[in-house]
GROMACS .gro file of C-alpha atoms in nm:
model
  189
    1UNK     CA    1  -1.414   2.539  -0.664
    2UNK     CA    2  -1.189   2.778  -0.476
    3UNK     CA    3  -0.844   2.650  -0.573
    4UNK     CA    4  -0.653   2.709  -0.894
    5UNK     CA    5  -0.458   2.412  -1.032
    6UNK     CA    6  -0.102   2.492  -1.133
    7UNK     CA    7  -0.035   2.430  -1.503
    8UNK     CA    8   0.214   2.154  -1.575
    9UNK     CA    9   0.210   2.017  -1.218
   10UNK     CA   10   0.055   1.670  -1.167
   11UNK     CA   11  -0.240   1.653  -0.926
   12UNK     CA   12  -0.044   1.412  -0.705
   13UNK     CA   13   0.212   1.689  -0.645
   14UNK     CA   14  -0.024   1.981  -0.583
   15UNK     CA   15  -0.353   1.847  -0.450
   16UNK     CA   16  -0.632   2.088  -0.546
   17UNK     CA   17  -0.390   2.370  -0.633
   18UNK     CA   18  -0.331   2.715  -0.492
   19UNK     CA   19  -0.600   2.856  -0.267
   20UNK     CA   20  -0.786   3.141  -0.434
   21UNK     CA   21  -0.890   3.341  -0.128
   22UNK     CA   22  -1.128   3.573  -0.317
   23UNK     CA   23  -1.305   3.278  -0.482
   24UNK     CA   24  -1.326   3.091  -0.150
   25UNK     CA   25  -1.481   3.393   0.023
   26UNK     CA   26  -1.731   3.444  -0.262
   27UNK     CA   27  -1.827   3.074  -0.253
   28UNK     CA   28  -1.878   3.088   0.122
   29UNK     CA   29  -2.083   3.408   0.102
   30UNK     CA   30  -2.297   3.277  -0.185
   31UNK     CA   31  -2.373   2.947  -0.013
   32UNK     CA   32  -2.441   3.088   0.334
   33UNK     CA   33  -2.786   2.973   0.434
   34UNK     CA   34  -2.845   2.805   0.099
   35UNK     CA   35  -2.678   2.477   0.185
   36UNK     CA   36  -2.892   2.230   0.372
   37UNK     CA   37  -2.727   2.061   0.669
   38UNK     CA   38  -2.413   2.274   0.660
   39UNK     CA   39  -2.319   2.108   0.990
   40UNK     CA   40  -2.270   1.772   0.813
   41UNK     CA   41  -1.944   1.644   0.671
   42UNK     CA   42  -1.906   1.323   0.474
   43UNK     CA   43  -1.656   1.059   0.574
   44UNK     CA   44  -1.520   0.838   0.296
   45UNK     CA   45  -1.367   0.504   0.392
   46UNK     CA   46  -1.208   0.232   0.179
   47UNK     CA   47  -1.167  -0.060   0.420
   48UNK     CA   48  -0.969  -0.278   0.177
   49UNK     CA   49  -0.709  -0.002   0.133
   50UNK     CA   50  -0.611   0.028   0.499
   51UNK     CA   51  -0.247   0.142   0.503
   52UNK     CA   52  -0.168  -0.029   0.833
   53UNK     CA   53  -0.326  -0.369   0.781
   54UNK     CA   54  -0.605  -0.528   0.986
   55UNK     CA   55  -0.730  -0.313   1.271
   56UNK     CA   56  -0.585   0.008   1.125
   57UNK     CA   57  -0.810   0.293   1.012
   58UNK     CA   58  -0.945   0.248   0.657
   59UNK     CA   59  -0.795   0.431   0.364
   60UNK     CA   60  -0.961   0.747   0.235
   61UNK     CA   61  -0.907   0.674  -0.132
   62UNK     CA   62  -0.818   0.405  -0.383
   63UNK     CA   63  -0.448   0.354  -0.453
   64UNK     CA   64  -0.348   0.065  -0.677
   65UNK     CA   65   0.023   0.004  -0.732
   66UNK     CA   66   0.110  -0.365  -0.702
   67UNK     CA   67   0.162  -0.572  -1.018
   68UNK     CA   68  -0.116  -0.816  -0.928
   69UNK     CA   69  -0.374  -0.545  -0.859
   70UNK     CA   70  -0.291  -0.335  -1.167
   71UNK     CA   71  -0.301  -0.619  -1.421
   72UNK     CA   72  -0.681  -0.652  -1.437
   73UNK     CA   73  -0.993  -0.447  -1.354
   74UNK     CA   74  -1.083  -0.435  -0.985
   75UNK     CA   75  -1.398  -0.360  -0.790
   76UNK     CA   76  -1.336  -0.165  -0.471
   77UNK     CA   77  -1.593  -0.117  -0.194
   78UNK     CA   78  -1.621   0.240  -0.066
   79UNK     CA   79  -1.840   0.357   0.220
   80UNK     CA   80  -1.968   0.710   0.270
   81UNK     CA   81  -2.121   0.821   0.597
   82UNK     CA   82  -2.251   1.160   0.707
   83UNK     CA   83  -2.105   1.290   1.033
   84UNK     CA   84  -2.291   1.560   1.220
   85UNK     CA   85  -2.109   1.834   1.403
   86UNK     CA   86  -2.164   1.776   1.776
   87UNK     CA   87  -2.317   1.438   1.692
   88UNK     CA   88  -2.406   1.361   2.054
   89UNK     CA   89  -2.624   1.674   2.070
   90UNK     CA   90  -2.817   1.605   1.747
   91UNK     CA   91  -3.168   1.476   1.810
   92UNK     CA   92  -3.238   1.117   1.710
   93UNK     CA   93  -3.530   1.232   1.494
   94UNK     CA   94  -3.306   1.473   1.300
   95UNK     CA   95  -3.067   1.185   1.229
   96UNK     CA   96  -3.354   0.958   1.125
   97UNK     CA   97  -3.490   1.229   0.892
   98UNK     CA   98  -3.154   1.284   0.723
   99UNK     CA   99  -3.164   1.189   0.356
  100UNK     CA  100  -2.945   1.312   0.075
  101UNK     CA  101  -2.990   1.225  -0.293
  102UNK     CA  102  -2.642   1.205  -0.439
  103UNK     CA  103  -2.537   1.206  -0.805
  104UNK     CA  104  -2.210   1.021  -0.863
  105UNK     CA  105  -1.969   1.094  -1.146
  106UNK     CA  106  -1.623   0.980  -1.244
  107UNK     CA  107  -1.360   1.214  -1.384
  108UNK     CA  108  -1.195   0.944  -1.600
  109UNK     CA  109  -1.330   0.674  -1.834
  110UNK     CA  110  -1.124   0.401  -1.663
  111UNK     CA  111  -1.317   0.455  -1.337
  112UNK     CA  112  -1.686   0.365  -1.331
  113UNK     CA  113  -1.945   0.401  -1.058
  114UNK     CA  114  -2.323   0.394  -1.031
  115UNK     CA  115  -2.515   0.707  -1.125
  116UNK     CA  116  -2.707   0.778  -0.805
  117UNK     CA  117  -2.703   0.706  -0.435
  118UNK     CA  118  -2.947   0.774  -0.152
  119UNK     CA  119  -2.749   0.856   0.159
  120UNK     CA  120  -2.905   0.829   0.505
  121UNK     CA  121  -2.759   0.884   0.850
  122UNK     CA  122  -2.640   0.522   0.860
  123UNK     CA  123  -2.421   0.576   0.554
  124UNK     CA  124  -2.404   0.378   0.234
  125UNK     CA  125  -2.161   0.151   0.052
  126UNK     CA  126  -2.089   0.180  -0.318
  127UNK     CA  127  -1.870  -0.012  -0.558
  128UNK     CA  128  -1.611   0.163  -0.771
  129UNK     CA  129  -1.475  -0.027  -1.070
  130UNK     CA  130  -1.119   0.068  -1.166
  131UNK     CA  131  -0.953  -0.058  -1.485
  132UNK     CA  132  -0.579   0.005  -1.436
  133UNK     CA  133  -0.504  -0.140  -1.781
  134UNK     CA  134  -0.685   0.159  -1.934
  135UNK     CA  135  -0.541   0.414  -1.689
  136UNK     CA  136  -0.179   0.409  -1.802
  137UNK     CA  137   0.084   0.189  -1.965
  138UNK     CA  138   0.295  -0.063  -1.774
  139UNK     CA  139   0.580   0.114  -1.598
  140UNK     CA  140   0.394   0.444  -1.609
  141UNK     CA  141   0.190   0.654  -1.377
  142UNK     CA  142   0.058   0.795  -1.166
  143UNK     CA  143  -0.280   0.816  -1.333
  144UNK     CA  144  -0.532   1.001  -1.120
  145UNK     CA  145  -0.910   1.033  -1.120
  146UNK     CA  146  -1.190   1.107  -0.877
  147UNK     CA  147  -1.536   0.982  -0.795
  148UNK     CA  148  -1.734   1.295  -0.711
  149UNK     CA  149  -2.056   1.289  -0.508
  150UNK     CA  150  -2.283   1.592  -0.556
  151UNK     CA  151  -2.614   1.683  -0.395
  152UNK     CA  152  -2.877   1.610  -0.661
  153UNK     CA  153  -3.103   1.883  -0.520
  154UNK     CA  154  -2.837   2.157  -0.505
  155UNK     CA  155  -2.738   2.412  -0.768
  156UNK     CA  156  -2.512   2.268  -1.041
  157UNK     CA  157  -2.226   2.495  -0.933
  158UNK     CA  158  -2.236   2.382  -0.569
  159UNK     CA  159  -1.923   2.215  -0.434
  160UNK     CA  160  -1.925   1.835  -0.406
  161UNK     CA  161  -2.038   1.664  -0.086
  162UNK     CA  162  -1.745   1.422  -0.105
  163UNK     CA  163  -1.463   1.309  -0.332
  164UNK     CA  164  -1.300   0.966  -0.357
  165UNK     CA  165  -0.948   1.001  -0.502
  166UNK     CA  166  -0.826   0.719  -0.729
  167UNK     CA  167  -0.457   0.673  -0.812
  168UNK     CA  168  -0.297   0.402  -1.026
  169UNK     CA  169   0.073   0.335  -1.074
  170UNK     CA  170   0.153   0.037  -1.297
  171UNK     CA  171   0.491  -0.115  -1.213
  172UNK     CA  172   0.711  -0.283  -1.470
  173UNK     CA  173   0.728  -0.660  -1.423
  174UNK     CA  174   1.072  -0.789  -1.327
  175UNK     CA  175   1.270  -0.871  -1.640
  176UNK     CA  176   1.500  -1.126  -1.483
  177UNK     CA  177   1.565  -1.297  -1.158
  178UNK     CA  178   1.856  -1.156  -0.962
  179UNK     CA  179   2.043  -1.408  -0.748
  180UNK     CA  180   2.295  -1.316  -0.484
  181UNK     CA  181   2.569  -1.564  -0.391
  182UNK     CA  182   2.570  -1.685  -0.034
  183UNK     CA  183   2.764  -1.440   0.179
  184UNK     CA  184   2.888  -1.464   0.533
  185UNK     CA  185   2.904  -1.162   0.756
  186UNK     CA  186   3.113  -1.153   1.069
  187UNK     CA  187   3.126  -0.890   1.341
  188UNK     CA  188   3.432  -0.667   1.326
  189UNK     CA  189   3.544  -0.791   0.984
   0.00000   0.00000   0.00000
């Protein structure tokens, strides 16, 4: 809403684009006081996409790049949880009363998600279906999309509550097997 995408530059190279300071200030001024629970941020987690393996923090988006995972449609679990600023100081009743009606939308036809979600303080899981075979051809990519969560009760122009980035890169399958002859390595040789 307050960044300008650069023409001809893929989203994977530029993120949201160049910051438009005037637009960012206007958006902040227009939404001051109008946004409910401005002290809440939304944490997106994709446990199955943890970059460091078991025990590591979950991924923050969906990134499919292996041959096996880009050969057929996949369903990926995503969790979204509200996080209050100064969480320890927020009254238990305020947390219990928290409820946000969220409208979900996908920015690409090869990514599908449910239409609505009711988000409480405990968070909520949703399933995102990604069809890499429709995203791009084999050996091509990256193809990018987003799952956008918007407050159903907010103005249509309001910024999203959260975004789940989706990236697909479809590798080319190996054309032949490469064999290396047995080699011996010796120190100092």
